[in-house]
Coordinates of C-alpha atoms in Angstrom, one line a residue:
Chain H
X1 CA 125.4 -49.2 115.7
X2 CA 125.5 -47.7 112.4
X3 CA 128.2 -45.2 112.4
X4 CA 128.7 -43.4 108.8
X5 CA 132.1 -42.0 109.4
X6 CA 134.0 -45.0 111.0
X7 CA 132.1 -47.2 107.9
X8 CA 134.0 -44.5 105.5
X9 CA 137.3 -44.8 107.3
X10 CA 137.1 -48.6 107.1
X11 CA 136.0 -48.3 103.3
X12 CA 138.8 -46.0 102.1
X13 CA 141.8 -46.9 104.6
X14 CA 144.0 -48.4 101.3
X15 CA 143.4 -44.5 99.9
X16 CA 145.5 -43.0 102.8
X17 CA 148.1 -45.6 103.5
X18 CA 150.5 -45.0 100.6
X19 CA 150.9 -40.8 101.7
X20 CA 153.9 -40.0 104.0
X21 CA 153.4 -37.6 106.9
X22 CA 155.0 -34.3 106.1
X23 CA 158.2 -33.2 107.9
X24 CA 158.5 -30.8 110.6
X25 CA 159.5 -27.4 109.6
X26 CA 160.0 -25.8 112.8
X27 CA 162.1 -22.6 111.7
X28 CA 159.8 -22.0 108.6
X29 CA 156.6 -22.1 111.0
X30 CA 158.2 -19.9 113.7
X31 CA 159.2 -17.2 110.8
X32 CA 155.7 -17.8 109.6
X33 CA 154.0 -16.9 113.2
X34 CA 156.5 -14.2 113.4
X35 CA 155.2 -12.9 110.2
X36 CA 151.7 -13.1 111.1
X37 CA 152.5 -11.1 114.5
X38 CA 154.2 -8.3 113.1
X39 CA 151.4 -7.8 110.5
X40 CA 149.0 -8.2 113.2
X41 CA 151.0 -5.8 115.3
X42 CA 151.1 -3.5 112.5
X43 CA 147.4 -3.3 112.0
X44 CA 146.8 -2.5 115.4
X45 CA 149.2 0.3 115.4
X46 CA 147.8 2.0 112.3
X47 CA 144.5 1.9 113.8
X48 CA 145.0 3.6 117.0
X49 CA 147.0 6.6 115.7
X50 CA 144.4 7.2 113.4
X51 CA 141.9 7.4 116.1
X52 CA 144.3 9.3 118.4
X53 CA 144.8 11.6 115.5
X54 CA 140.8 12.2 114.9
X55 CA 140.4 12.9 118.7
X56 CA 143.3 15.3 118.9
X57 CA 141.7 17.0 115.9
X58 CA 138.4 17.1 117.6
X59 CA 139.8 18.7 120.7
X60 CA 141.6 21.2 118.8
X61 CA 138.5 22.4 117.3
X62 CA 136.8 22.4 120.4
X63 CA 139.6 24.3 121.9
X64 CA 139.5 27.0 119.0
X65 CA 136.2 27.1 119.4
X66 CA 136.2 28.0 123.0
X67 CA 138.9 30.2 122.6
X68 CA 137.0 32.2 119.9
X69 CA 134.0 32.3 122.2
X70 CA 135.5 33.3 125.1
X71 CA 137.3 36.3 123.1
X72 CA 133.7 37.7 121.6
X73 CA 132.7 37.7 125.0
X74 CA 135.2 39.8 126.5
X75 CA 135.3 42.6 123.5
X76 CA 134.2 45.7 125.0
X77 CA 131.0 47.0 124.0
X78 CA 130.8 50.6 124.5
X79 CA 127.0 50.6 124.5
X80 CA 127.4 48.4 127.9
X81 CA 127.2 49.9 131.2
X82 CA 129.0 48.8 134.3
X83 CA 126.2 48.7 136.2
X84 CA 123.7 45.7 136.0
X85 CA 125.6 42.8 134.6
X86 CA 128.1 40.9 135.8
X87 CA 129.9 40.3 132.3
X88 CA 131.1 44.2 132.5
X89 CA 132.5 44.3 135.8
X90 CA 135.9 43.8 135.1
X91 CA 138.0 46.8 135.3
X92 CA 139.0 47.5 131.6
X93 CA 142.1 49.5 130.6
X94 CA 141.9 50.2 126.9
X95 CA 144.5 48.7 124.9
X96 CA 145.2 48.6 121.3
X97 CA 144.6 44.9 120.0
X98 CA 142.8 45.0 116.9
X99 CA 140.8 47.6 114.9
X100 CA 136.9 47.5 115.3
X101 CA 134.3 50.1 114.8
X102 CA 131.9 51.8 117.3
X103 CA 128.7 53.3 116.1
X104 CA 128.9 56.7 117.7
X105 CA 132.5 57.2 116.8
X106 CA 134.6 58.2 113.6
X107 CA 134.7 54.8 111.6
X108 CA 138.4 55.7 110.8
X109 CA 139.2 55.6 114.4
X110 CA 141.3 52.9 115.9
X111 CA 139.2 51.0 118.5
X112 CA 140.4 48.8 121.1
X113 CA 139.7 45.2 122.7
X114 CA 140.1 44.8 126.6
X115 CA 143.0 43.0 127.6
X116 CA 142.3 39.7 129.0
X117 CA 141.6 39.9 132.5
X118 CA 141.5 37.7 135.2
X119 CA 137.9 37.1 136.3
X120 CA 137.5 38.3 140.0
X121 CA 135.8 35.9 142.6
X122 CA 132.3 36.3 142.8
X123 CA 132.0 38.4 146.2
X124 CA 134.4 40.4 144.8
X125 CA 132.7 40.8 141.6
X126 CA 129.5 41.8 143.6
X127 CA 131.0 44.3 145.6
X128 CA 132.7 45.6 142.5
X129 CA 129.3 46.0 140.9
X130 CA 128.4 47.9 143.8
X131 CA 131.1 50.1 144.2
X132 CA 130.4 50.9 140.2
X133 CA 126.7 51.3 140.5
X134 CA 127.8 54.0 143.0
X135 CA 130.0 55.7 141.2
X136 CA 127.9 56.0 138.4
X137 CA 125.0 57.3 140.7
X138 CA 127.7 59.9 142.2
X139 CA 129.0 60.7 138.4
X140 CA 125.2 61.5 137.7
X141 CA 124.5 63.6 140.7
X142 CA 123.1 66.7 139.2
X143 CA 122.7 68.1 143.2
X144 CA 126.3 67.8 144.0
X145 CA 129.5 68.9 142.0
X146 CA 131.6 67.6 144.7
X147 CA 130.0 64.4 144.5
X148 CA 130.4 64.3 140.8
X149 CA 134.3 65.1 141.4
X150 CA 134.4 62.7 144.2
X151 CA 133.8 60.3 141.3
X152 CA 135.7 60.7 138.9
X153 CA 138.7 61.0 141.1
X154 CA 138.0 57.3 142.5
X155 CA 137.7 56.7 138.6
X156 CA 141.2 57.7 138.2
X157 CA 142.8 56.4 141.1
X158 CA 141.3 53.0 140.4
X159 CA 141.6 53.0 136.7
X160 CA 138.1 52.2 136.0
X161 CA 138.3 52.4 132.4
X162 CA 136.1 51.2 129.5
X163 CA 134.5 52.6 126.3
X164 CA 131.6 53.5 128.5
X165 CA 133.5 54.9 131.2
X166 CA 135.5 57.3 128.6
X167 CA 132.5 58.4 126.4
X168 CA 130.7 59.3 130.2
X169 CA 133.9 61.2 130.9
X170 CA 134.1 63.0 127.8
X171 CA 130.3 63.6 128.4
X172 CA 131.3 65.4 131.4
X173 CA 133.9 67.4 130.0
X174 CA 131.6 68.8 127.4
X175 CA 128.7 69.2 129.6
X176 CA 129.1 69.2 133.2
X177 CA 127.8 73.0 134.9
X178 CA 131.1 72.7 137.1
X179 CA 134.8 73.7 135.6
X180 CA 136.6 71.8 138.5
X181 CA 134.6 68.7 137.4
X182 CA 135.1 69.1 133.8
X183 CA 139.0 69.4 134.4
X184 CA 139.0 66.3 136.6
X185 CA 137.7 64.4 133.9
X186 CA 140.0 65.8 131.3
X187 CA 142.8 64.9 133.6
X188 CA 141.4 61.4 133.3
X189 CA 141.5 61.2 129.6
X190 CA 144.8 63.1 129.7
X191 CA 146.0 59.8 131.1
X192 CA 145.4 57.9 127.9
X193 CA 145.9 60.5 125.5
X194 CA 148.3 58.3 123.5
X195 CA 145.0 55.9 122.4
X196 CA 143.7 56.8 119.2
X197 CA 139.9 56.3 120.7
X198 CA 140.6 58.8 123.7
X199 CA 142.3 61.5 121.2
X200 CA 139.2 61.3 119.3
X201 CA 137.2 61.9 122.4
X202 CA 139.3 64.6 123.3
X203 CA 139.1 66.4 119.9
X204 CA 135.6 65.9 120.2
X205 CA 135.3 67.2 123.5
X206 CA 137.7 70.4 122.1
X207 CA 135.0 71.2 119.3
X208 CA 132.3 71.6 121.5
X209 CA 133.8 73.3 124.4
X210 CA 132.4 76.3 126.1
X211 CA 134.3 76.5 129.4
X212 CA 137.5 78.7 128.8
X213 CA 139.6 77.2 131.5
X214 CA 138.9 73.7 129.7
X215 CA 139.6 75.2 126.4
X216 CA 143.0 76.4 127.3
X217 CA 143.9 73.2 128.8
X218 CA 142.7 71.0 125.7
X219 CA 144.2 73.6 123.3
X220 CA 147.6 73.3 125.0
X221 CA 147.2 69.2 125.7
X222 CA 145.9 68.6 121.8
X223 CA 148.4 71.4 120.2
X224 CA 151.3 68.9 121.4
X225 CA 150.0 65.7 120.2
X226 CA 151.1 64.9 116.6
X227 CA 148.6 63.5 114.2
X228 CA 145.8 65.8 115.7
X229 CA 143.9 68.3 113.7
X230 CA 142.3 71.0 115.4
X231 CA 143.2 74.1 113.2
X232 CA 139.9 74.6 112.0
X233 CA 138.5 74.9 115.8
X234 CA 141.9 76.7 116.8
X235 CA 141.1 79.7 113.7
X236 CA 137.3 79.6 114.9
X237 CA 138.5 80.4 118.6
X238 CA 141.0 83.2 117.7
X239 CA 138.6 84.8 115.6
X240 CA 135.6 84.7 118.1
X241 CA 135.4 88.0 119.7
X242 CA 133.9 86.2 123.0
X243 CA 137.0 83.7 123.6
X244 CA 138.8 84.7 126.5
X245 CA 142.3 86.3 125.9
X246 CA 144.3 83.5 127.2
X247 CA 142.9 80.8 125.0
X248 CA 143.5 82.9 122.0
X249 CA 146.7 83.5 122.9
X250 CA 147.8 79.8 123.7
X251 CA 145.8 79.1 120.0
X252 CA 147.9 81.5 118.2
X253 CA 150.8 79.8 119.8
X254 CA 150.0 76.6 118.4
X255 CA 149.1 77.7 115.1
X256 CA 152.6 79.8 115.1
X257 CA 154.7 76.7 116.1
X258 CA 152.8 74.8 113.1
X259 CA 153.5 77.9 110.7
X260 CA 150.0 78.2 110.0
X261 CA 149.3 82.0 110.5
Chain A
X1 CA 147.7 88.3 155.0
X2 CA 145.9 89.6 152.6
X3 CA 142.5 87.9 153.5
X4 CA 143.2 88.5 157.1
X5 CA 143.1 92.1 156.5
X6 CA 139.9 91.7 154.4
X7 CA 138.5 90.1 157.7
X8 CA 139.3 92.4 159.9
X9 CA 138.1 95.1 157.7
X10 CA 134.7 93.3 157.2
X11 CA 134.5 92.3 161.0
X12 CA 135.1 96.4 161.5
X13 CA 132.7 97.1 158.8
X14 CA 130.1 95.0 160.5
X15 CA 130.8 95.9 163.7
X16 CA 130.3 99.6 162.8
X17 CA 127.5 99.2 161.0
X18 CA 125.6 96.9 163.2
X19 CA 123.5 99.1 164.7
X20 CA 122.5 100.7 160.8
X21 CA 121.7 97.7 159.1
X22 CA 118.5 96.7 156.8
X23 CA 117.7 93.2 157.3
X24 CA 116.3 90.3 155.8
X25 CA 115.5 86.8 157.2
X26 CA 114.5 83.8 155.4
X27 CA 113.6 80.7 158.1
X28 CA 115.7 77.8 156.7
X29 CA 118.0 75.6 158.2
X30 CA 119.1 73.1 155.2
X31 CA 118.8 72.9 151.2
X32 CA 120.8 74.9 149.1
X33 CA 121.4 78.7 148.4
X34 CA 122.5 80.0 144.9
X35 CA 124.0 83.7 145.2
X36 CA 124.3 85.1 141.7
X37 CA 125.7 88.7 142.7
X38 CA 128.8 90.9 142.4
X39 CA 130.1 89.9 145.8
X40 CA 129.2 88.8 149.4
X41 CA 130.2 88.0 152.9
X42 CA 129.0 84.9 154.0
X43 CA 129.4 83.6 158.0
X44 CA 127.9 80.3 159.1
X45 CA 126.5 80.1 162.3
X46 CA 124.5 77.4 164.2
X47 CA 121.2 78.9 163.3
X48 CA 117.7 78.4 161.6
X49 CA 117.7 81.5 159.8
X50 CA 119.1 83.0 157.1
X51 CA 119.8 86.7 157.6
X52 CA 120.9 89.0 154.6
X53 CA 122.1 92.4 155.9
X54 CA 123.4 95.5 154.1
X55 CA 124.6 98.7 155.7
X56 CA 121.9 101.4 155.8
X57 CA 122.7 104.2 153.8
X58 CA 121.5 107.2 155.7
X59 CA 121.8 109.8 153.0
X60 CA 119.5 107.8 150.7
X61 CA 116.7 109.9 149.5
X62 CA 113.2 108.3 149.7
X63 CA 111.0 108.1 146.5
X64 CA 107.9 109.2 147.7
X65 CA 106.1 108.2 144.3
X66 CA 107.4 104.6 144.8
X67 CA 105.6 104.1 148.0
X68 CA 103.7 100.7 147.8
X69 CA 105.3 99.9 144.7
X70 CA 108.5 97.1 144.0
X71 CA 111.3 97.6 142.0
X72 CA 111.4 95.1 139.0
X73 CA 113.9 94.5 136.3
X74 CA 113.9 93.2 132.5
X75 CA 114.8 89.5 134.1
X76 CA 111.8 89.7 136.5
X77 CA 113.5 89.8 139.6
X78 CA 111.7 91.9 142.1
X79 CA 113.2 93.5 145.0
X80 CA 111.1 91.4 147.8
X81 CA 113.6 91.7 150.1
X82 CA 114.1 95.7 150.5
X83 CA 117.6 95.2 149.9
X84 CA 117.8 95.7 146.5
X85 CA 118.0 91.6 146.0
X86 CA 115.2 89.0 144.7
X87 CA 115.2 86.4 147.1
X88 CA 113.1 83.0 146.0
X89 CA 112.9 80.0 147.9
X90 CA 111.9 77.2 145.6
X91 CA 111.5 73.9 147.1
X92 CA 115.0 73.4 149.2
X93 CA 116.7 76.1 147.0
X94 CA 116.9 79.8 147.8
X95 CA 118.0 81.9 145.1
X96 CA 119.3 85.3 145.6
X97 CA 119.6 87.9 142.3
X98 CA 120.3 91.3 141.9
X99 CA 117.7 93.9 140.9
X100 CA 119.9 96.1 139.3
X101 CA 123.4 94.9 138.4
X102 CA 125.3 98.1 138.3
X103 CA 123.9 99.5 141.6
X104 CA 124.8 96.4 144.0
X105 CA 125.9 96.7 147.7
X106 CA 128.0 94.2 149.1
X107 CA 125.6 92.1 151.0
X108 CA 126.4 90.1 154.4
X109 CA 124.7 87.0 154.9
X110 CA 124.4 84.8 158.1
X111 CA 124.0 81.4 157.2
X112 CA 122.8 78.2 158.9
X113 CA 126.1 75.9 158.8
X114 CA 124.3 73.3 156.9
X115 CA 123.1 74.9 154.1
X116 CA 124.8 74.4 150.5
X117 CA 126.3 77.5 148.9
X118 CA 126.6 78.3 145.2
X119 CA 128.2 81.7 144.2
X120 CA 128.3 82.7 140.6
X121 CA 129.3 85.8 138.7
X122 CA 129.8 85.9 135.2
X123 CA 130.4 89.6 135.2
X124 CA 133.4 91.3 133.8
X125 CA 132.6 94.7 135.3
X126 CA 130.9 94.1 138.7
X127 CA 133.3 92.3 140.8
X128 CA 133.4 92.5 144.6
X129 CA 135.2 90.2 147.2
X130 CA 133.6 87.1 147.8
X131 CA 134.4 86.1 151.7
X132 CA 133.1 82.7 153.0
X133 CA 133.7 81.7 156.6
X134 CA 132.6 78.8 159.0
X135 CA 130.7 77.1 156.4
X136 CA 130.2 73.1 156.9
X137 CA 128.6 72.1 153.8
X138 CA 129.6 71.9 150.2
X139 CA 130.5 75.4 148.8
X140 CA 130.7 76.1 144.6
X141 CA 132.0 79.1 143.5
X142 CA 132.3 79.9 139.9
X143 CA 133.8 83.5 139.0
X144 CA 135.2 85.3 136.3
X145 CA 137.4 87.8 138.3
X146 CA 136.3 88.1 141.9
X147 CA 138.9 87.6 144.7
X148 CA 137.9 84.5 147.1
X149 CA 138.7 84.2 150.6
X150 CA 138.0 81.1 152.2
X151 CA 138.0 81.0 156.1
X152 CA 137.6 77.8 158.4
X153 CA 135.1 76.0 155.6
X154 CA 134.9 72.3 156.2
X155 CA 134.4 71.9 152.3
X156 CA 133.8 70.0 150.5
X157 CA 134.4 72.6 147.8
X158 CA 134.6 73.7 144.0
X159 CA 136.6 76.9 143.7
X160 CA 137.1 78.3 140.1
X161 CA 137.9 82.0 139.0
X162 CA 139.4 83.3 136.2
X163 CA 141.2 86.2 137.1
X164 CA 140.9 86.3 140.8
X165 CA 143.2 85.1 143.5
X166 CA 142.2 82.6 146.0
X167 CA 143.1 82.6 149.9
X168 CA 142.2 79.9 152.0
X169 CA 142.6 78.5 155.5
X170 CA 141.3 75.3 156.4
X171 CA 140.0 73.8 159.5
X172 CA 141.6 70.7 161.2
X173 CA 139.6 68.0 159.7
X174 CA 138.4 69.4 156.3
X175 CA 136.2 67.1 154.3
X176 CA 137.2 66.4 150.2
X177 CA 137.6 66.8 147.5
X178 CA 138.7 70.2 147.4
X179 CA 139.5 71.7 143.8
X180 CA 140.8 75.3 143.7
X181 CA 141.3 76.6 140.2
X182 CA 142.6 80.2 139.3
X183 CA 143.9 81.0 135.8
X184 CA 145.8 84.2 136.5
X185 CA 145.4 84.6 140.3
X186 CA 147.4 83.2 142.9
X187 CA 146.4 80.6 145.1
X188 CA 147.3 80.5 148.8
X189 CA 146.3 78.0 151.1
X190 CA 147.0 77.5 154.9
X191 CA 146.8 73.9 156.1
X192 CA 146.7 72.8 159.5
X193 CA 150.0 70.5 160.5
X194 CA 147.7 67.3 161.0
X195 CA 145.4 67.3 157.9
X196 CA 145.7 64.2 155.8
X197 CA 145.6 65.2 152.2
X198 CA 146.5 64.0 148.8
X199 CA 148.0 66.8 146.7
X200 CA 147.6 67.5 143.3
X201 CA 149.1 70.9 142.1
X202 CA 149.7 72.5 138.6
X203 CA 150.9 75.4 137.5
X204 CA 152.2 76.1 134.1
X205 CA 154.0 79.3 134.4
X206 CA 154.1 80.1 138.1
X207 CA 155.8 78.6 141.2
X208 CA 154.7 76.2 143.9
X209 CA 156.1 77.5 147.5
X210 CA 155.4 75.2 150.3
X211 CA 156.2 75.0 153.8
X212 CA 158.5 72.4 154.9
X213 CA 156.7 71.8 158.2
X214 CA 153.8 70.1 156.4
X215 CA 155.7 67.7 155.2
X216 CA 154.8 66.9 151.8
X217 CA 155.9 63.5 150.0
X218 CA 155.9 63.9 146.5
X219 CA 155.3 60.8 144.1
X220 CA 157.3 60.3 141.4
X221 CA 157.9 63.1 138.9
X222 CA 155.6 62.5 135.9
X223 CA 157.4 60.4 133.1
X224 CA 157.2 63.4 130.4
X225 CA 159.5 65.3 132.9
X226 CA 162.0 62.2 133.1
X227 CA 162.1 61.9 129.5
X228 CA 165.5 63.8 129.4
X229 CA 168.5 62.2 128.4
X230 CA 171.4 62.2 126.1
X231 CA 170.9 61.6 122.2
X232 CA 174.4 61.0 120.5
X233 CA 173.9 61.9 116.8
X234 CA 176.9 61.7 114.5
X235 CA 176.5 63.9 111.3
X236 CA 178.5 64.9 108.5
X237 CA 177.9 67.5 106.0
X238 CA 176.5 71.1 105.5
X239 CA 172.9 70.2 106.3
X240 CA 171.8 71.6 109.4
X241 CA 171.1 69.5 112.3
X242 CA 167.6 70.5 114.0
X243 CA 167.1 69.8 118.1
X244 CA 163.9 70.6 119.8
X245 CA 162.7 70.6 123.2
X246 CA 159.1 70.3 124.6
X247 CA 160.3 70.2 128.3
X248 CA 163.4 72.4 128.6
X249 CA 166.5 73.6 126.9
X250 CA 168.7 71.7 124.6
X251 CA 172.3 71.2 125.2
X252 CA 174.3 70.6 122.4
X253 CA 177.8 69.4 122.2
X254 CA 179.6 69.6 118.9
X255 CA 182.6 67.4 118.8
X256 CA 184.7 67.6 115.2
X257 CA 188.3 66.1 115.2
X258 CA 190.0 69.2 116.3
X259 CA 187.9 71.0 119.0
X260 CA 185.1 70.4 121.1
X261 CA 182.1 73.2 121.4
X262 CA 179.4 73.2 123.8
X263 CA 176.4 75.5 124.2
X264 CA 173.0 75.5 125.3
X265 CA 170.2 76.8 123.2
X266 CA 166.8 78.7 124.5
X267 CA 163.4 76.8 124.3
X268 CA 161.2 78.4 121.7
X269 CA 158.2 76.2 123.5
X270 CA 156.7 77.1 126.8
X271 CA 157.6 74.5 129.7
X272 CA 154.9 72.6 131.4
X273 CA 155.5 74.5 134.6
X274 CA 155.4 72.7 137.8
X275 CA 153.2 69.2 138.1
X276 CA 153.2 67.9 141.8
X277 CA 151.3 65.0 142.9
X278 CA 152.0 63.8 146.5
X279 CA 150.3 63.3 149.9
X280 CA 150.2 65.2 153.2
X281 CA 150.5 62.9 156.5
X282 CA 150.4 59.7 154.4
X283 CA 147.1 61.0 152.3
X284 CA 144.0 61.8 152.9
X285 CA 141.0 63.9 150.9
X286 CA 141.9 65.0 147.8
X287 CA 143.4 68.7 147.8
X288 CA 143.8 70.1 144.0
X289 CA 145.4 73.4 143.6
X290 CA 145.7 74.7 139.8
X291 CA 146.7 78.3 138.7
X292 CA 147.8 78.3 134.9
X293 CA 149.6 82.0 135.4
X294 CA 150.4 82.2 138.7
X295 CA 152.1 80.9 141.8
X296 CA 150.7 79.0 144.3
X297 CA 151.4 78.8 148.2
X298 CA 150.9 76.2 150.6
X299 CA 151.5 76.9 154.0
X300 CA 151.3 75.7 157.5
X301 CA 148.2 77.1 159.6

């Protein structure tokens, strides 16, 4: 059988016989092996940490994006109504967090974003929706002032406050046909008088007020509040012959106190 | 006491003049009656007709020329009742207006109990008493100067008078909310001991009197009125130190190296008056009583 490798070895046997076998360097071999392992391990670690960092960065970006998305959803929209949508069902209380602007108000006025509130359970939410629908229905019930009063008292007790509700109550103070209802709505806004948004609503209500009982309460309330400018309206009231004497007295009192007479 | 006298007088008047009355009837047992007159006595009853009546004036001369004609005024109101009143039924509403503003007679109305009542009088000159008794439906009263007497009306009710007073007694189970507001007049309410209510009582320059038997439990006092305290100020020199209080007197204690001086200065700004929030029998209907410049009396019936 013709084996080319066997033939080659037989032919060149003499060429290999003068070479000595190398001595075994066990320590050097071990050192080289250890170095190789170290290099391998080091490379592995570098690769792993990079991936982890990349994953962490992606996760962070996702988390921040999700947080902003949630925050944007929780921002109170003055045009939103409690009725109808579940997004607006949370019981919101105005808390000063950052400045924004609403379309129907003074741009200089400080606006608020609702505080993050725990989402109620679904069943509770549905019940709240029904309750709020019922309340808004009551608040707009032109046939019964007692019904409107009852709605306002419920809003006050349960603190169902949102921009929309504040605007509605401000409208009630200005336009409701019943003084008792106007006064009740005013007592709700009075609770939040420290807020710039509410104080703007109070000033607006005062400027459009034609009920003497409500005028009296508003003069007394706004007259004590710092940084509220109602002087022009006070002058208008004291110079108006149809103004109730008690209201004039109160207006004079405020102007005298401020040394503006 | 005042409203009891008014009631006695009213009943006597009604009794004596019962045989000599002019009456006008409207068949109605539900809906709402709007009264825009100077004063009225309304008594709720279990019937199906609204009965208007005024005492017959025996000395009244009859104008022969006016026979077959109807009195009409500039507002378009006609004396269609023969009582000097325009009574118009429009759907569920019954509107009652005077034909002559200056020559109004006190009208007595027997009203089916379930008809809502609204009384309005913005006149500064023509103001008689408003007495409402035994009504079971909603009541609204908005007047300038009328005194108002409410006797055993179930409610709910919104009462507002600028210069008049309000005297009320409530039945054992009134319906809320009940809101009674006066600018200058007193508010006097008598409440059965068993009534459960949330009280909201406010007066700026008056006082609040309450019967101990009613066991009113007050909520925590409003924060504005508890914001009192001691402010320690160290000041040297000749410039004056100003102290001002919005809710009460200012007490100043001056300490020098040698002596102590202490005095109280008067408050130039009017106090906020009384703001009481509380519950009777654990709370129930909303009862709001506000008199800006007069006292509020809460007594046991």
